[in-house]
mmCIF file of C-alpha atoms in Angstrom:
data_model
loop_
_atom_site.group_PDB
_atom_site.id
_atom_site.type_symbol
_atom_site.label_atom_id
_atom_site.label_comp_id
_atom_site.label_asym_id
_atom_site.label_seq_id
_atom_site.Cartn_x
_atom_site.Cartn_y
_atom_site.Cartn_z
ATOM 1 C CA MET V 820 24.059 40.333 42.531
ATOM 2 C CA VAL V 821 24.161 38.991 38.979
ATOM 3 C CA LEU V 822 26.717 39.993 36.362
ATOM 4 C CA ASP V 823 25.974 39.466 32.669
ATOM 5 C CA LYS V 824 27.339 40.814 29.393
ATOM 6 C CA SER V 825 24.015 40.535 27.570
ATOM 7 C CA ASN V 826 21.862 43.665 27.603
ATOM 8 C CA GLU V 827 18.814 41.519 26.897
ATOM 9 C CA LYS V 828 19.524 39.300 29.911
ATOM 10 C CA LEU V 829 20.190 42.341 32.115
ATOM 11 C CA GLU V 830 16.804 43.800 31.165
ATOM 12 C CA GLU V 831 15.198 40.481 32.044
ATOM 13 C CA LEU V 832 16.976 40.343 35.414
ATOM 14 C CA ASP V 833 15.996 43.922 36.205
ATOM 15 C CA GLN V 834 12.375 42.767 36.236
ATOM 16 C CA ILE V 835 13.088 40.281 39.043
ATOM 17 C CA SER V 836 13.165 41.837 42.493
ATOM 18 C CA HIS V 837 15.422 39.109 43.918
ATOM 19 C CA PHE V 838 18.426 40.331 41.899
ATOM 20 C CA ASP V 839 20.599 43.358 41.415
ATOM 21 C CA ALA V 840 21.920 43.117 37.878
ATOM 22 C CA PHE V 841 25.345 44.429 36.867
ATOM 23 C CA LYS V 842 27.314 44.754 33.651
ATOM 24 C CA ASN V 843 30.644 45.882 35.123
ATOM 25 C CA LEU V 844 32.691 43.442 37.208
ATOM 26 C CA GLU V 845 34.168 46.139 39.430
ATOM 27 C CA ASP V 846 30.677 47.197 40.573
ATOM 28 C CA CYS V 847 29.848 43.863 42.184
ATOM 29 C CA ALA V 848 32.814 41.480 42.575
ATOM 30 C CA PRO V 849 34.534 43.423 45.389
ATOM 31 C CA LYS V 850 31.293 43.469 47.440
ATOM 32 C CA ALA V 851 30.491 39.755 47.187
ATOM 33 C CA ASP V 852 31.020 37.243 49.998
ATOM 34 C CA ILE V 853 30.725 34.357 47.539
ATOM 35 C CA ILE V 854 31.509 34.590 43.832
ATOM 36 C CA PHE V 855 29.981 32.053 41.459
ATOM 37 C CA VAL V 856 31.856 31.643 38.175
ATOM 38 C CA ALA V 857 29.561 30.295 35.473
ATOM 39 C CA VAL V 858 31.429 30.798 32.199
ATOM 40 C CA LYS V 859 32.843 28.480 29.547
ATOM 41 C CA PRO V 860 36.290 27.137 30.518
ATOM 42 C CA HIS V 861 38.026 28.947 27.665
ATOM 43 C CA HIS V 862 36.867 32.279 29.130
ATOM 44 C CA ALA V 863 38.323 31.504 32.564
ATOM 45 C CA GLU V 864 41.833 32.919 32.203
ATOM 46 C CA ASP V 865 40.650 36.293 30.880
ATOM 47 C CA LEU V 866 37.976 36.565 33.588
ATOM 48 C CA PHE V 867 40.420 35.732 36.373
ATOM 49 C CA LYS V 868 42.924 38.300 35.110
ATOM 50 C CA ARG V 869 40.206 40.916 35.467
ATOM 51 C CA ILE V 870 39.021 39.700 38.853
ATOM 52 C CA TYR V 871 42.468 39.245 40.422
ATOM 53 C CA PRO V 872 42.975 42.870 41.579
ATOM 54 C CA MET V 873 39.450 43.131 43.006
ATOM 55 C CA VAL V 874 39.210 40.188 45.388
ATOM 56 C CA THR V 875 40.069 39.796 49.078
ATOM 57 C CA PRO V 876 41.287 36.678 50.973
ATOM 58 C CA ASP V 877 37.960 36.224 52.802
ATOM 59 C CA GLN V 878 35.940 35.774 49.615
ATOM 60 C CA ILE V 879 34.901 32.299 48.443
ATOM 61 C CA LEU V 880 34.869 31.428 44.764
ATOM 62 C CA ILE V 881 32.586 28.663 43.486
ATOM 63 C CA SER V 882 33.291 27.470 39.957
ATOM 64 C CA ILE V 883 30.865 25.410 37.886
ATOM 65 C CA MET V 884 33.276 25.229 34.948
ATOM 66 C CA ALA V 885 33.998 21.714 33.708
ATOM 67 C CA GLY V 886 37.590 20.605 33.915
ATOM 68 C CA VAL V 887 39.211 23.704 35.457
ATOM 69 C CA THR V 888 41.076 22.507 38.559
ATOM 70 C CA LEU V 889 41.201 23.997 42.036
ATOM 71 C CA ASP V 890 44.924 24.710 41.625
ATOM 72 C CA ALA V 891 44.348 26.532 38.343
ATOM 73 C CA ILE V 892 41.504 28.603 39.800
ATOM 74 C CA GLN V 893 43.593 29.555 42.847
ATOM 75 C CA SER V 894 46.547 30.475 40.666
ATOM 76 C CA PHE V 895 44.620 32.630 38.215
ATOM 77 C CA SER V 896 42.092 34.240 40.576
ATOM 78 C CA GLY V 897 44.347 34.957 43.541
ATOM 79 C CA LEU V 898 41.761 33.421 45.890
ATOM 80 C CA LYS V 899 42.542 30.438 48.148
ATOM 81 C CA LYS V 900 38.995 29.594 49.274
ATOM 82 C CA VAL V 901 37.817 27.816 46.145
ATOM 83 C CA ILE V 902 35.108 25.262 45.445
ATOM 84 C CA ARG V 903 34.511 23.298 42.263
ATOM 85 C CA ALA V 904 30.891 22.318 41.769
ATOM 86 C CA MET V 905 29.112 20.266 39.124
ATOM 87 C CA PRO V 906 25.367 20.997 39.042
ATOM 88 C CA ASN V 907 22.926 19.562 36.538
ATOM 89 C CA LEU V 908 19.981 20.868 34.546
ATOM 90 C CA PRO V 909 17.153 19.821 36.932
ATOM 91 C CA ALA V 910 18.431 22.560 39.266
ATOM 92 C CA LYS V 911 16.174 24.787 37.134
ATOM 93 C CA VAL V 912 13.154 23.153 38.838
ATOM 94 C CA GLY V 913 14.683 22.632 42.294
ATOM 95 C CA LEU V 914 15.487 18.956 41.671
ATOM 96 C CA GLY V 915 19.132 19.218 40.745
ATOM 97 C CA LEU V 916 22.148 17.328 42.007
ATOM 98 C CA THR V 917 25.374 19.217 42.640
ATOM 99 C CA SER V 918 28.607 17.466 43.563
ATOM 100 C CA TYR V 919 31.328 19.717 44.924
ATOM 101 C CA VAL V 920 34.855 19.679 46.319
ATOM 102 C CA ALA V 921 36.635 22.352 48.321
ATOM 103 C CA SER V 922 40.197 23.550 48.753
ATOM 104 C CA PRO V 923 41.642 23.021 52.276
ATOM 105 C CA GLU V 924 41.360 26.749 53.018
ATOM 106 C CA VAL V 925 37.532 26.554 53.130
ATOM 107 C CA SER V 926 36.441 26.078 56.759
ATOM 108 C CA ARG V 927 33.826 23.582 57.995
ATOM 109 C CA ILE V 928 31.469 26.445 58.862
ATOM 110 C CA GLU V 929 31.871 27.882 55.367
ATOM 111 C CA LEU V 930 31.231 24.439 53.869
ATOM 112 C CA LEU V 931 27.952 24.200 55.787
ATOM 113 C CA ALA V 932 26.901 27.559 54.383
ATOM 114 C CA ILE V 933 27.834 26.447 50.854
ATOM 115 C CA GLU V 934 25.912 23.196 51.299
ATOM 116 C CA SER V 935 22.786 25.104 52.348
ATOM 117 C CA LEU V 936 23.166 27.398 49.356
ATOM 118 C CA LEU V 937 23.612 24.545 46.864
ATOM 119 C CA ASN V 938 20.702 22.606 48.376
ATOM 120 C CA THR V 939 18.307 25.387 47.382
ATOM 121 C CA THR V 940 18.504 23.895 43.860
ATOM 122 C CA GLY V 941 17.953 20.275 44.960
ATOM 123 C CA LYS V 942 20.554 18.076 46.664
ATOM 124 C CA SER V 943 24.318 18.274 46.965
ATOM 125 C CA ILE V 944 27.157 15.831 47.611
ATOM 126 C CA LEU V 945 30.540 16.835 49.040
ATOM 127 C CA VAL V 946 33.099 14.561 47.371
ATOM 128 C CA SER V 947 36.585 13.761 48.618
ATOM 129 C CA ASN V 948 38.668 14.642 45.543
ATOM 130 C CA GLU V 949 38.570 16.432 42.201
ATOM 131 C CA ASN V 950 38.596 13.206 40.215
ATOM 132 C CA LEU V 951 35.072 12.583 41.512
ATOM 133 C CA ILE V 952 33.958 15.965 40.158
ATOM 134 C CA ASP V 953 35.012 14.835 36.684
ATOM 135 C CA ALA V 954 33.365 11.457 37.323
ATOM 136 C CA SER V 955 30.120 13.082 38.444
ATOM 137 C CA THR V 956 30.100 14.960 35.132
ATOM 138 C CA GLY V 957 29.658 11.560 33.483
ATOM 139 C CA ILE V 958 26.857 10.520 35.840
ATOM 140 C CA SER V 959 24.782 13.436 37.133
ATOM 141 C CA GLY V 960 26.127 16.369 35.107
ATOM 142 C CA SER V 961 25.503 14.834 31.692
ATOM 143 C CA GLY V 962 23.052 12.246 33.043
ATOM 144 C CA PRO V 963 19.795 14.106 32.323
ATOM 145 C CA ALA V 964 20.669 13.941 28.609
ATOM 146 C CA TYR V 965 20.914 10.144 28.859
ATOM 147 C CA VAL V 966 17.450 10.054 30.403
ATOM 148 C CA PHE V 967 16.087 12.346 27.683
ATOM 149 C CA TYR V 968 17.718 10.086 25.068
ATOM 150 C CA PHE V 969 15.935 7.060 26.525
ATOM 151 C CA MET V 970 12.657 8.985 26.769
ATOM 152 C CA GLN V 971 12.931 10.113 23.141
ATOM 153 C CA SER V 972 13.418 6.517 22.013
ATOM 154 C CA MET V 973 10.407 5.336 24.014
ATOM 155 C CA MET V 974 8.249 8.182 22.678
ATOM 156 C CA GLU V 975 9.238 7.317 19.114
ATOM 157 C CA ALA V 976 8.290 3.686 19.762
ATOM 158 C CA ALA V 977 4.923 4.813 21.173
ATOM 159 C CA LEU V 978 4.264 6.948 18.096
ATOM 160 C CA GLN V 979 5.081 4.000 15.835
ATOM 161 C CA MET V 980 2.644 1.884 17.835
ATOM 162 C CA GLY V 981 -0.119 4.392 17.042
ATOM 163 C CA PHE V 982 -0.286 6.692 20.063
ATOM 164 C CA SER V 983 -0.683 10.434 19.562
ATOM 165 C CA LYS V 984 2.250 12.756 20.285
ATOM 166 C CA ASN V 985 0.618 14.023 23.485
ATOM 167 C CA ASP V 986 -0.308 10.537 24.710
ATOM 168 C CA SER V 987 3.212 9.312 23.940
ATOM 169 C CA LYS V 988 4.646 12.109 26.092
ATOM 170 C CA VAL V 989 2.291 11.334 28.988
ATOM 171 C CA LEU V 990 2.954 7.590 28.782
ATOM 172 C CA VAL V 991 6.711 8.052 28.913
ATOM 173 C CA SER V 992 7.020 10.960 31.360
ATOM 174 C CA GLN V 993 4.661 9.430 33.920
ATOM 175 C CA THR V 994 6.440 6.083 33.619
ATOM 176 C CA PHE V 995 9.763 7.723 34.445
ATOM 177 C CA THR V 996 8.247 9.773 37.284
ATOM 178 C CA GLY V 997 6.535 6.747 38.812
ATOM 179 C CA ALA V 998 9.549 4.457 38.514
ATOM 180 C CA THR V 999 11.840 7.070 40.075
ATOM 181 C CA GLU V 1000 9.445 7.605 42.977
ATOM 182 C CA LEU V 1001 9.166 3.848 43.602
ATOM 183 C CA PHE V 1002 12.958 3.634 43.696
ATOM 184 C CA ASN V 1003 13.314 6.637 46.023
ATOM 185 C CA GLN V 1004 10.704 5.371 48.480
ATOM 186 C CA SER V 1005 12.317 1.959 48.992
ATOM 187 C CA ASN V 1006 15.656 0.329 49.695
ATOM 188 C CA LEU V 1007 15.349 -2.004 46.723
ATOM 189 C CA SER V 1008 17.988 -1.981 44.001
ATOM 190 C CA PRO V 1009 17.081 -1.387 40.340
ATOM 191 C CA ASN V 1010 17.690 -5.106 39.729
ATOM 192 C CA SER V 1011 15.196 -5.996 42.469
ATOM 193 C CA TRP V 1012 12.582 -3.723 40.931
ATOM 194 C CA MET V 1013 13.176 -5.257 37.506
ATOM 195 C CA GLU V 1014 12.578 -8.683 39.018
ATOM 196 C CA LYS V 1015 9.315 -7.423 40.530
ATOM 197 C CA VAL V 1016 8.098 -6.058 37.181
ATOM 198 C CA ALA V 1017 9.272 -8.910 34.978
ATOM 199 C CA SER V 1018 7.746 -12.390 35.006
ATOM 200 C CA LYS V 1019 9.303 -15.379 33.284
ATOM 201 C CA GLY V 1020 8.232 -15.513 29.655
ATOM 202 C CA GLY V 1021 6.318 -12.234 29.988
ATOM 203 C CA THR V 1022 6.338 -8.964 28.093
ATOM 204 C CA THR V 1023 8.747 -7.111 30.384
ATOM 205 C CA GLN V 1024 11.209 -9.983 30.323
ATOM 206 C CA ALA V 1025 11.102 -9.931 26.519
ATOM 207 C CA ALA V 1026 12.089 -6.260 26.569
ATOM 208 C CA LEU V 1027 14.874 -6.808 29.135
ATOM 209 C CA ASP V 1028 16.189 -9.794 27.166
ATOM 210 C CA SER V 1029 16.322 -7.616 24.048
ATOM 211 C CA MET V 1030 18.362 -4.984 25.922
ATOM 212 C CA ASP V 1031 20.738 -7.651 27.263
ATOM 213 C CA ASP V 1032 21.134 -9.185 23.796
ATOM 214 C CA ASN V 1033 22.031 -5.743 22.431
ATOM 215 C CA ASN V 1034 24.486 -5.027 25.265
ATOM 216 C CA VAL V 1035 22.601 -1.881 26.324
ATOM 217 C CA ASN V 1036 23.966 -2.064 29.876
ATOM 218 C CA GLU V 1037 27.570 -1.839 28.716
ATOM 219 C CA LEU V 1038 26.759 0.827 26.122
ATOM 220 C CA ILE V 1039 25.254 3.075 28.814
ATOM 221 C CA LYS V 1040 28.330 2.640 31.003
ATOM 222 C CA GLU V 1041 30.579 3.401 28.032
ATOM 223 C CA ALA V 1042 28.630 6.598 27.404
ATOM 224 C CA ALA V 1043 29.068 7.709 31.034
ATOM 225 C CA PHE V 1044 32.807 7.010 30.876
ATOM 226 C CA ALA V 1045 33.029 8.942 27.590
ATOM 227 C CA ALA V 1046 31.656 12.024 29.356
ATOM 228 C CA PHE V 1047 34.033 11.412 32.288
ATOM 229 C CA SER V 1048 37.018 11.163 29.937
ATOM 230 C CA ARG V 1049 36.032 14.340 28.141
ATOM 231 C CA ALA V 1050 35.821 16.202 31.461
ATOM 232 C CA VAL V 1051 39.386 15.089 32.237
ATOM 233 C CA GLU V 1052 40.516 16.189 28.762
ATOM 234 C CA LEU V 1053 38.952 19.617 29.289
ATOM 235 C CA GLY V 1054 40.950 19.974 32.481
ATOM 236 C CA GLU V 1055 44.172 19.148 30.650
ATOM 237 C CA GLU V 1056 43.342 21.589 27.855
ATOM 238 C CA ASN V 1057 42.685 24.346 30.370
#
């Protein structure tokens, strides 16, 4: 069951046999075993006020809202079985990463069911505390944008070197795909792979030296911590 306020989206969902689309909360929320909440954090309080009278203690609520804590969700929704999850954009193509944390009221059997459900969009990691949900926002949640940022820079460099737009895209995308697959199929660290690619005085070493000279390593870590800090701030605001 999928609930949406947009008539256009509801018409689109009606064309997909996998879903029953709804516009009214009371028509679907009471019947659900698991309720996914996928709204902006500032909509949470109003939504939970509406959902509060409809839910039962056996239902599980999974929130993918950034920064809204388990305690806040339990307080506003009236449900005790609550999970906070942080998926990322590659879930759209079945290659996502979702970190999640559960309230103590969620049983081990229920956690296994949730894990299986989340793994349909890629891989999932059960973390030990909510702080790691905010931290994963800075790594995996926002991380695809960092990769796209790097790819955009490389594509722009390729264009300036004289490659066509299409060839620039192929050069960069296949490089990322190949490097990721090499990393996944071995136990080598990124540093070990860099040592394999770079030779003393060679072209790759010149590029790596340029990145070191410009402190790129620290800048990337600062960016990840900036996203982490913002996730914490969102929790405090909400």
